[in-house]
Amino acid sequence: MTRSINILFIIFTAFLFLGTSKLEATHIVGGDMTYRCLGGGKYEFTLTFTRDCELGAGDAEFDNYAIVAIYDHNFNPVSLGTAGYMFMPYVHEETDTLNTDLTSFCNISGAEVCVHQTVFRDTITLLPRTGGYIFSYQRCCRNASLLNVKDPLQTGSTISIALTEEAFNACNSSPVFNQWPDIYVCTNRQLNVNQLATDIDGDQLVYKLNTPYSGATIAEPRPDRFSKFTLPYEPLEWAPGYQLDNLLGSAVPLQINPTNGFISGIPDHPGQFAVGIMVEEYRNGQLLSVVKRDFQLNVRSCGTPPVADFEAPTVLCGTDDFTVNFQNTSQDADQFFWRFNYPSIAPGETSSDVNPVYTYPNTPDFTGKEVFTVGLKATRTADQCYDEIFKDILVIADPLLVDFEFELISCEDASLQVVLKDVSESLNTVYTISGRKWTVKISDSDIRNSNDKDFYLTIPKQGVIEVTLEVTTVEGCVEEIQRPVDVNFVDIQFIANPFVICAGETINQLVANPNPVWTYIWSPAEGLIFENGDDRSNPKCLIDHDIIYSVTVTDGICSVEGTVSVVVKDWFTLEIEGPEYICDPEVTLTAGGTNDPEVEYEWSLNPDFNPILTTGKIVTLPFAGNEQEFFVRIKEGTGCRSEEH
């Protein structure tokens, strides 16, 4: 998210150089020095120096050339360059005035600050030297307005860097800070000052706060010979109440992230403060170089600006409707300007509504997956103070497809080992799967979960399980699929067991659940009829005697065995034996025709046997009236009769 209040930065080139005259300058803000190896012992040195061009004294001048003294590692002068010095010329195109206008839009108090940045650069050829070299530039003096420096008008600055023997031998180049820090910050607001550096050699960088060096004097503000340079280097003295671990004297002190160089803290009173930082360069654990920088922070009392904010989805995932209802949650603002495809202000891509509605994609070059930046400027009409916020919406035209496969791995007597495989990645080319969640319902009391891509589990032998797979993506999309899975494990079920048939009859289907994909091995094969080639899943049977068949069924993973009995009955004539005349209220009847004990008889007063009065070979039934007719039949599957009576 990017925010801005109306502090306008204007960068311009503000100096014209005539002949060899000196540059008008003011008091010191800070600076740093870096070097770059060009090969063959040749190095390029860059000095960046900043001054206050608003508050400084008029007689504090910068030179056309920065005089940089060259020492060995023990601060003994070295006869290199010009009599032991580098006369660095300024780089005109990199010399700017950073003048920040403080507008009254957001009630920011305090005078304006002007910071002039001068860049000097030169090259020098060096010879190998035990201990390496030290390059030093000194200038006096600092701003009297600094609150955290003792006697700032008596305190100068030393900008130096050591080219160590190890760095020289490795043709090392020092890190370079990417940008100059913010000139203004506000009281009681969290700082986030970017002081990240870049190392072209890719070495490890470590950031620390640092006490800057003093240097030079009022009597000799611009040392131009070794005798006038201040040695040894002395750290500047912090004013009472200030120290390195609390440079601003605030309740939340200034800190620097050792990894990324971001400076944080909350200044709680206005003023002008000196800050020192350094970046250490390590290669394979060995310190190669240290770049030190010091600068000023100008803390101001700032009014409360409006706050721009809104709610909107961060991603639209292949829906039928890409319409977004933006919810404006800005504070202390009454005028709004929306850009739905920032920075475009094309017709149809902006709005001044409080809570606009916009449909994506609404651009002719939409690619099917695109990030649209939404910008909202919220303005307080009374003083024209504004805040801006930017948020991204990722629009993806294709839907997120989710699917899985089921596979049987192995089986036991009462359980199965199975795996559920997420195949969603193969179905989606514009999404990157980042996670998943399985929910498998075996029963109401047995629900399993997993986040693995392949979900292995042991389940009881049953026909159906309920599977839900929810998939999430790096883009922020979520989709799920839910469906029952038929657990098609090998099994054998018979139409009847035993089969009771009459002599000469054919059983047209023995197996209730035939599967031609499985392998069936029958024993014995007598009486079995296979009509479909190699398919042994469901034979017919024609047999003239009782027999028991055994069968083994396998699907290549699991096997099951079963047996079925076939009972062959002889034909007989069904008869009824009983008195023709009776005087009692009951009559005893006997079904005859066979002595087979497995035959079952059913008795009724109606030829359709509805209802059945009783069962059995010999029965006693109530007798009512002068004449009554009784019916008997063989229960199906228990015997064979040739005719009925």
XYZ file of C-alpha atoms in Angstrom:
645
model
C 0.000 0.000 0.000
C 1.376 3.448 -0.935
C 0.382 6.567 0.953
C 1.243 10.212 0.390
C 0.457 13.485 2.149
C 1.058 16.786 0.447
C 4.790 17.112 1.073
C 6.010 17.866 -2.428
C 9.563 16.906 -3.410
C 11.113 19.125 -6.094
C 14.507 18.066 -7.424
C 16.451 20.500 -9.536
C 19.985 21.450 -10.473
C 20.732 24.651 -8.643
C 24.327 25.559 -9.277
C 26.308 27.008 -12.127
C 30.049 26.588 -12.003
C 32.226 29.329 -13.432
C 35.923 28.798 -13.997
C 37.659 27.511 -10.907
C 35.744 29.627 -8.386
C 34.540 28.029 -5.173
C 30.958 26.885 -4.714
C 28.780 28.777 -2.265
C 27.761 26.294 0.395
C 26.240 26.081 3.831
C 26.664 23.852 6.830
C 27.182 20.130 6.726
C 24.296 17.660 6.572
C 26.334 14.512 5.944
C 27.651 12.193 3.270
C 29.451 8.964 2.432
C 32.351 7.626 0.360
C 32.459 4.441 -1.774
C 34.871 2.788 -4.191
C 34.618 0.578 -7.295
C 37.339 -1.730 -8.598
C 38.066 -1.220 -12.297
C 40.787 -3.890 -12.517
C 44.572 -3.720 -12.694
C 44.843 -1.825 -9.402
C 42.654 1.004 -10.723
C 39.821 2.218 -8.506
C 37.032 4.761 -8.865
C 36.149 6.688 -5.682
C 32.858 8.569 -5.211
C 32.254 11.135 -2.458
C 28.667 12.203 -1.865
C 28.433 15.251 0.397
C 25.317 17.146 1.478
C 24.915 20.612 2.972
C 22.100 22.756 4.311
C 21.490 25.500 1.757
C 18.835 27.236 3.872
C 20.196 27.528 7.411
C 23.968 27.479 6.945
C 26.414 30.342 7.081
C 27.208 32.161 3.883
C 30.956 31.840 4.273
C 30.914 28.043 4.419
C 31.998 27.157 0.905
C 32.441 23.896 -0.978
C 35.401 23.369 -3.255
C 35.434 22.810 -6.975
C 37.588 19.817 -6.050
C 37.219 17.688 -2.946
C 40.666 17.200 -1.404
C 40.864 13.601 -0.191
C 43.919 12.564 1.832
C 45.415 9.089 1.314
C 46.877 7.175 4.285
C 48.122 3.705 5.001
C 46.291 1.666 7.619
C 48.291 3.403 10.403
C 47.349 6.912 9.160
C 50.773 7.583 7.665
C 50.543 9.739 4.513
C 51.050 7.834 1.266
C 52.753 9.370 -1.756
C 50.106 8.600 -4.322
C 47.890 10.756 -6.469
C 48.999 14.373 -6.324
C 51.416 14.676 -3.392
C 49.379 12.170 -1.432
C 45.946 13.597 -2.265
C 43.095 12.945 -4.642
C 41.589 16.103 -6.099
C 38.105 14.852 -6.868
C 36.103 16.998 -9.326
C 32.399 17.407 -8.821
C 30.003 15.549 -11.134
C 27.743 18.257 -12.468
C 24.865 16.024 -13.613
C 24.680 14.371 -10.181
C 24.792 17.604 -8.178
C 21.277 18.558 -7.105
C 19.363 20.650 -4.617
C 16.759 18.677 -2.736
C 14.326 21.417 -1.761
C 11.217 20.189 0.000
C 8.332 22.659 0.107
C 6.182 22.355 3.200
C 2.633 23.310 2.189
C -0.018 24.308 4.707
C -2.506 21.789 3.302
C -2.001 19.358 6.160
C -0.932 21.836 8.856
C 2.755 20.978 8.846
C 4.680 23.406 11.024
C 8.267 24.576 10.725
C 10.481 26.357 8.224
C 11.451 24.821 4.923
C 14.686 22.855 4.603
C 16.978 22.909 1.582
C 19.561 20.144 1.191
C 22.225 20.422 -1.502
C 23.851 17.186 -2.625
C 27.264 17.402 -4.301
C 28.916 14.367 -5.913
C 32.702 14.179 -6.455
C 34.345 11.332 -8.374
C 37.834 10.390 -9.539
C 39.998 7.370 -10.356
C 43.405 6.364 -9.015
C 45.834 3.507 -9.649
C 47.029 1.815 -6.472
C 49.783 -0.652 -5.668
C 49.397 -3.580 -3.282
C 50.085 -2.432 0.279
C 50.227 -4.306 3.553
C 47.161 -3.284 5.570
C 45.621 -1.413 2.635
C 44.654 2.289 2.415
C 42.449 4.878 4.123
C 40.846 7.699 2.106
C 39.643 10.713 4.081
C 37.712 13.951 3.469
C 37.086 16.496 6.242
C 34.844 19.581 6.441
C 33.562 21.888 9.143
C 31.028 22.610 10.524
C 27.561 21.279 11.332
C 24.253 23.132 11.751
C 23.768 25.043 14.989
C 20.146 23.812 14.952
C 21.095 20.173 15.649
C 19.558 19.152 18.958
C 21.439 15.890 19.530
C 25.024 17.082 18.866
C 27.077 18.906 21.499
C 28.460 22.213 20.165
C 27.479 21.476 16.533
C 29.076 24.734 15.290
C 32.379 23.461 16.712
C 31.911 19.990 15.227
C 32.943 19.100 11.715
C 32.693 15.914 9.687
C 35.046 13.192 8.461
C 33.910 11.101 5.510
C 36.313 8.220 5.001
C 36.596 4.669 3.784
C 39.235 1.960 4.177
C 40.343 -0.110 1.201
C 41.663 -3.129 3.084
C 44.444 -5.364 1.864
C 41.939 -8.234 1.482
C 39.535 -6.068 -0.522
C 42.358 -4.852 -2.789
C 43.556 -8.396 -3.488
C 39.975 -9.472 -4.328
C 39.356 -6.443 -6.594
C 36.364 -5.755 -4.363
C 33.835 -2.966 -4.851
C 32.136 -1.470 -1.795
C 28.353 -1.398 -1.292
C 26.472 1.714 -2.453
C 23.373 3.116 -0.760
C 20.420 3.139 -3.120
C 18.890 6.479 -2.122
C 19.219 9.472 0.184
C 16.924 9.291 3.225
C 13.760 11.345 3.631
C 14.374 14.964 4.542
C 11.219 15.380 6.635
C 9.496 13.095 9.106
C 6.514 13.722 11.377
C 6.307 13.503 15.145
C 4.390 10.619 16.680
C 4.371 8.621 13.461
C 6.210 5.410 12.715
C 9.296 5.896 10.553
C 10.168 3.630 7.669
C 13.284 5.157 6.125
C 14.802 3.045 3.350
C 18.605 2.869 3.556
C 19.072 -0.327 1.578
C 22.421 -0.680 -0.186
C 23.470 -2.706 -3.233
C 26.698 -4.670 -3.587
C 27.666 -5.533 -7.166
C 29.693 -8.501 -5.897
C 26.656 -10.017 -4.188
C 28.301 -10.076 -0.746
C 26.421 -10.231 2.547
C 25.495 -6.812 3.937
C 24.858 -5.998 7.608
C 23.421 -2.635 8.699
C 24.099 -0.826 12.001
C 23.642 2.555 13.614
C 26.918 4.472 13.958
C 28.284 7.563 15.683
C 29.677 9.833 12.919
C 33.184 11.224 13.119
C 33.921 14.867 13.764
C 36.696 16.501 11.754
C 38.298 19.786 10.735
C 37.827 22.958 12.776
C 36.401 26.425 12.452
C 39.974 27.669 12.037
C 40.676 25.118 9.300
C 37.228 24.263 7.875
C 38.632 22.858 4.576
C 41.899 20.967 5.225
C 44.082 21.043 2.110
C 47.300 19.472 3.463
C 48.058 16.632 5.815
C 49.035 18.918 8.681
C 45.605 20.469 8.704
C 43.629 17.194 8.774
C 42.364 16.269 12.227
C 43.884 13.011 13.435
C 43.056 10.651 14.936
C 39.364 10.537 14.010
C 37.136 11.261 16.986
C 33.431 10.422 17.221
C 31.267 13.485 17.624
C 29.829 14.082 21.085
C 26.121 13.561 21.548
C 24.260 16.253 23.459
C 22.948 15.385 26.945
C 19.868 13.155 26.714
C 20.955 11.687 23.377
C 23.134 8.677 22.577
C 23.654 6.061 19.888
C 20.864 3.846 21.166
C 18.442 6.806 21.241
C 19.470 9.348 18.618
C 16.146 11.225 18.746
C 15.669 11.161 22.523
C 12.256 9.574 22.015
C 10.277 6.945 23.879
C 10.499 4.640 20.851
C 14.158 5.003 19.776
C 15.581 4.871 16.296
C 16.557 1.352 15.124
C 17.901 -0.095 11.874
C 17.063 -3.507 10.514
C 20.409 -5.330 10.183
C 19.182 -7.262 7.165
C 17.454 -4.716 4.918
C 18.627 -1.312 6.206
C 15.142 0.043 6.978
C 15.191 2.592 9.818
C 12.248 2.614 12.222
C 11.243 4.534 15.334
C 8.727 7.129 16.497
C 10.087 10.672 17.035
C 8.076 12.401 19.750
C 9.319 16.010 19.518
C 10.254 18.286 16.594
C 13.815 19.285 15.802
C 16.857 18.640 13.642
C 18.892 15.533 14.422
C 22.145 13.986 13.156
C 21.974 10.267 12.342
C 24.837 7.911 11.521
C 24.591 4.476 9.903
C 27.005 2.000 8.372
C 26.846 -1.069 6.171
C 29.381 -3.871 6.589
C 30.295 -6.102 3.646
C 31.143 -9.756 4.351
C 32.352 -12.463 1.991
C 32.569 -16.009 3.319
C 32.449 -14.598 6.838
C 35.348 -12.147 6.267
C 34.778 -8.395 6.633
C 35.854 -6.674 3.412
C 34.578 -3.111 3.685
C 32.557 -0.667 5.793
C 30.645 2.256 4.261
C 29.601 4.929 6.771
C 26.973 7.563 6.127
C 25.602 10.394 8.258
C 22.611 12.627 7.520
C 20.015 14.840 9.199
C 16.402 14.074 10.054
C 14.130 17.108 10.231
C 11.235 16.234 12.539
C 8.112 18.350 12.125
C 4.782 18.591 13.900
C 2.260 17.444 11.328
C -1.491 17.803 11.330
C -3.742 14.799 10.891
C -4.324 14.079 7.204
C -7.335 12.155 5.928
C -6.937 8.413 5.613
C -7.765 6.779 2.295
C -8.842 3.156 2.436
C -11.319 0.778 0.866
C -12.378 -2.836 0.895
C -12.334 -4.986 -2.224
C -11.459 -8.568 -3.119
C -7.800 -9.177 -3.823
C -8.546 -11.746 -6.506
C -11.399 -12.636 -8.855
C -11.170 -16.308 -9.673
C -12.844 -17.353 -12.892
C -16.354 -16.329 -11.870
C -19.190 -15.579 -14.223
C -19.453 -12.045 -12.844
C -16.340 -9.907 -12.337
C -18.290 -6.994 -10.843
C -16.708 -5.454 -7.746
C -18.667 -3.401 -5.213
C -16.015 -1.162 -3.690
C -16.609 -0.230 -0.044
C -15.052 3.109 0.827
C -13.693 3.111 4.404
C -11.758 6.392 4.179
C -11.699 8.729 7.165
C -11.996 12.522 7.347
C -12.449 12.943 3.590
C -15.427 14.069 1.537
C -14.145 14.016 -2.047
C -12.981 10.899 -3.862
C -11.338 9.983 -7.132
C -11.075 6.323 -8.145
C -8.866 4.845 -10.858
C -9.738 1.211 -11.464
C -6.831 0.536 -13.827
C -4.207 2.842 -12.351
C -2.687 5.023 -13.713
C -5.223 5.112 -16.549
C -7.814 7.876 -16.564
C -9.495 6.627 -19.740
C -13.263 7.056 -19.965
C -15.071 4.402 -17.984
C -12.036 3.589 -15.833
C -12.515 6.294 -13.188
C -15.235 7.325 -10.771
C -16.004 10.008 -8.181
C -18.669 7.954 -6.401
C -18.266 7.206 -2.728
C -18.816 3.454 -3.218
C -18.467 2.740 -6.935
C -19.256 -0.459 -8.806
C -16.904 -1.631 -11.533
C -16.780 -4.721 -13.737
C -13.461 -6.354 -14.672
C -11.950 -6.872 -17.141
C -12.924 -3.729 -18.974
C -9.820 -3.311 -21.104
C -9.359 -4.471 -24.709
C -5.923 -6.025 -24.039
C -6.963 -8.297 -21.160
C -4.800 -11.439 -21.265
C -6.886 -13.762 -19.123
C -4.767 -13.268 -15.997
C -3.863 -9.737 -15.092
C -3.251 -7.549 -12.048
C -5.255 -4.334 -11.975
C -4.125 -1.598 -9.582
C -6.917 0.396 -7.980
C -6.040 3.905 -6.803
C -8.198 5.974 -4.455
C -7.472 9.620 -3.703
C -9.433 10.846 -0.682
C -9.472 14.637 -0.232
C -10.665 16.838 2.606
C -12.300 19.720 0.764
C -11.804 22.234 3.581
C -8.017 22.345 3.238
C -7.426 20.185 0.136
C -5.320 17.786 2.172
C -5.457 14.316 0.667
C -4.300 10.756 1.081
C -3.885 8.069 -1.548
C -3.994 4.322 -1.351
C -3.310 1.673 -3.957
C -4.407 -1.952 -3.902
C -4.086 -4.716 -6.470
C -6.863 -6.954 -7.754
C -5.823 -10.075 -9.626
C -8.381 -11.008 -12.287
C -8.295 -14.545 -13.693
C -10.726 -15.445 -16.437
C -10.408 -19.234 -16.265
C -12.194 -21.064 -13.440
C -10.171 -23.030 -10.926
C -10.741 -26.716 -11.710
C -10.593 -29.299 -8.930
C -10.664 -33.088 -9.341
C -9.251 -36.235 -7.814
C -8.746 -39.911 -8.578
C -9.438 -42.949 -6.392
C -7.165 -45.980 -6.377
C -7.329 -49.277 -4.474
C -3.913 -50.325 -3.171
C -4.473 -53.503 -1.157
C -7.029 -55.248 0.990
C -7.417 -57.331 4.115
C -10.293 -59.501 5.262
C -12.389 -56.571 6.492
C -10.507 -53.440 5.311
C -9.081 -51.756 2.225
C -5.988 -49.602 1.684
C -6.833 -46.824 -0.774
C -5.373 -43.536 -1.975
C -7.089 -40.341 -3.115
C -4.954 -38.363 -5.603
C -5.350 -34.637 -6.207
C -5.040 -34.092 -9.971
C -5.989 -30.400 -9.924
C -2.507 -29.216 -10.955
C -2.766 -30.973 -14.305
C -6.098 -29.278 -15.013
C -4.985 -25.677 -14.443
C -2.420 -23.713 -16.415
C -2.999 -20.238 -14.948
C -3.150 -21.215 -11.282
C -0.419 -22.354 -8.898
C -1.760 -24.789 -6.307
C -0.500 -23.917 -2.821
C -2.533 -26.200 -0.581
C -5.440 -28.563 -0.217
C -7.737 -30.060 2.384
C -9.309 -33.514 2.187
C -12.451 -34.449 4.109
C -13.513 -38.106 3.783
C -16.726 -39.253 5.428
C -16.667 -42.994 6.087
C -19.668 -42.769 8.404
C -21.284 -40.206 10.691
C -18.789 -41.115 13.397
C -15.737 -41.665 11.151
C -14.526 -38.557 9.269
C -10.912 -38.320 8.113
C -8.867 -35.203 7.133
C -5.540 -34.571 5.403
C -3.554 -31.784 3.724
C -1.341 -34.104 1.678
C -1.532 -34.118 -2.092
C -2.124 -37.893 -2.021
C -4.303 -39.037 0.878
C -3.584 -42.633 1.922
C -6.105 -44.249 4.243
C -7.484 -47.572 5.442
C -11.239 -47.932 5.256
C -13.701 -50.734 6.023
C -15.148 -52.718 3.155
C -18.221 -50.742 2.208
C -19.822 -49.534 -0.986
C -19.561 -45.706 -0.851
C -17.507 -42.990 0.851
C -18.150 -39.211 0.659
C -15.086 -37.227 -0.470
C -14.584 -33.431 -0.359
C -11.409 -31.825 -1.766
C -10.781 -28.096 -1.195
C -7.897 -26.531 -3.141
C -6.211 -23.160 -2.523
C -3.825 -21.330 -4.847
C -0.959 -18.862 -4.595
C -3.228 -16.343 -6.284
C -5.672 -16.546 -3.356
C -8.389 -18.616 -5.011
C -10.315 -21.398 -3.282
C -12.469 -24.091 -4.910
C -13.780 -27.492 -3.843
C -15.373 -30.612 -5.239
C -17.606 -33.013 -3.345
C -18.795 -36.366 -4.629
C -19.487 -39.923 -3.494
C -16.933 -42.553 -4.448
C -18.030 -46.101 -5.202
C -15.507 -48.346 -3.527
C -15.533 -51.114 -6.119
C -13.658 -53.822 -4.225
C -13.684 -57.452 -5.332
C -16.578 -59.454 -3.905
C -18.755 -62.477 -4.777
C -22.501 -62.629 -4.190
C -24.836 -65.373 -5.436
C -28.451 -65.128 -6.537
C -29.279 -67.877 -4.041
C -27.379 -70.292 -1.857
C -28.318 -73.033 -2.081
C -29.858 -73.094 -5.539
C -32.760 -75.613 -5.595
C -33.729 -76.691 -9.079
C -35.758 -79.406 -10.617
C -34.153 -82.117 -12.670
C -33.436 -80.898 -16.195
C -33.721 -77.168 -15.336
C -30.959 -74.640 -16.205
C -29.755 -71.948 -13.816
C -29.417 -68.874 -16.021
C -27.485 -66.740 -13.470
C -25.484 -67.936 -10.519
C -23.699 -64.643 -9.580
C -25.583 -61.543 -8.420
C -22.658 -59.112 -8.970
C -20.710 -60.317 -12.013
C -17.798 -58.171 -13.193
C -16.153 -59.218 -16.471
C -13.009 -57.235 -15.543
C -12.271 -59.532 -12.619
C -10.810 -63.026 -12.917
C -12.964 -66.005 -11.815
C -11.652 -69.518 -11.226
C -14.405 -72.141 -10.731
C -14.063 -75.657 -9.357
C -15.357 -78.056 -10.477
C -16.300 -76.969 -13.981
C -18.894 -79.770 -14.375
C -22.295 -78.425 -15.408
C -21.084 -74.828 -15.885
C -21.796 -73.115 -19.193
C -19.633 -70.088 -20.245
C -21.230 -68.325 -23.181
C -19.064 -65.165 -23.377
C -15.647 -66.411 -24.385
C -13.084 -65.808 -21.640
C -15.626 -64.107 -19.398
C -16.068 -66.446 -16.392
C -17.939 -63.959 -14.222
C -21.473 -65.357 -14.595
C -21.835 -68.925 -15.931
C -25.086 -70.798 -16.436
C -25.526 -74.186 -14.803
C -27.151 -77.429 -16.055
C -26.591 -80.371 -13.709
C -28.506 -83.565 -12.859
C -27.226 -84.101 -9.308
C -26.392 -82.113 -6.208
C -23.058 -80.255 -6.358
C -21.016 -77.580 -4.525
C -19.064 -75.063 -6.612
C -16.043 -73.141 -5.288
C -14.925 -69.882 -6.930
C -11.921 -67.559 -6.439
C -12.340 -63.974 -7.663
C -9.456 -61.477 -8.049
C -9.044 -57.990 -9.472
C -5.261 -58.212 -9.534
C -5.004 -56.629 -6.083
C -7.555 -58.315 -3.858
C -8.974 -61.831 -3.900
C -12.067 -63.398 -2.379
C -13.368 -66.977 -2.266
C -16.950 -68.271 -2.200
C -19.006 -71.459 -2.483
C -22.500 -72.123 -3.754
C -24.607 -75.300 -3.515
C -26.891 -76.586 -6.242
C -29.594 -79.023 -5.135
C -31.409 -81.031 -7.848
C -34.953 -82.178 -6.962
C -36.947 -84.961 -8.636
C -40.366 -84.327 -10.070
C -43.465 -85.672 -8.232
C -47.273 -85.453 -8.297
C -48.724 -83.429 -5.461
C -51.631 -85.095 -3.651
C -53.964 -84.282 -0.729
C -55.136 -86.944 1.658
C -58.072 -86.421 4.046
C -61.717 -87.433 4.851
C -64.457 -86.613 2.404
C -67.064 -86.250 5.185
C -66.639 -84.942 8.740
C -68.831 -83.819 11.627
C -66.103 -82.028 13.604
C -65.264 -78.316 13.450
C -61.717 -79.183 12.306
C -60.235 -81.298 9.571
C -56.765 -82.892 9.298
C -55.170 -82.937 5.834
C -51.919 -84.489 4.544
C -49.903 -83.373 1.490
C -48.441 -86.314 -0.351
C -46.484 -87.288 -3.415
C -42.903 -87.228 -2.023
C -41.020 -88.054 1.106
C -38.417 -85.320 0.561
C -38.058 -83.656 3.996
C -36.880 -80.356 2.436
C -40.137 -79.836 0.566
C -42.275 -77.139 2.165
C -46.047 -76.925 1.731
C -48.336 -73.872 1.840
C -52.136 -74.109 2.487
C -54.927 -71.697 1.596
C -58.708 -71.480 1.010
C -58.102 -69.512 -2.229
C -56.460 -70.603 -5.453
C -54.277 -67.460 -5.445
C -53.066 -68.401 -1.950
C -54.008 -65.076 -0.472
C -53.854 -65.436 2.396
C -51.753 -68.473 3.290
C -53.439 -70.209 6.218
C -50.523 -72.334 7.363
C -47.554 -74.424 6.239
C -46.530 -78.035 6.734
C -47.009 -81.540 5.360
C -49.779 -82.492 7.847
C -52.057 -79.658 8.994
C -55.295 -79.306 11.012
C -57.543 -76.572 9.697
C -60.899 -75.178 10.884
C -63.938 -76.429 8.975
C -67.068 -74.260 8.648
C -70.255 -74.818 6.682
C -71.494 -77.830 4.774
C -68.701 -77.882 2.159
C -65.253 -76.305 1.919
C -62.410 -76.559 -0.605
C -58.736 -76.473 0.419
C -55.654 -75.697 -1.741
C -52.049 -76.789 -1.224
C -48.853 -75.932 -3.126
C -45.113 -76.473 -2.929
C -43.176 -73.473 -1.670
C -41.047 -72.222 -4.541
C -37.500 -73.534 -4.509
C -38.142 -76.472 -2.179
C -39.481 -79.113 -4.506
C -40.625 -80.070 -7.979
C -44.225 -81.068 -8.749
C -45.528 -82.282 -12.043
C -49.152 -81.184 -11.573
C -51.476 -79.529 -9.084
C -54.685 -80.846 -7.207
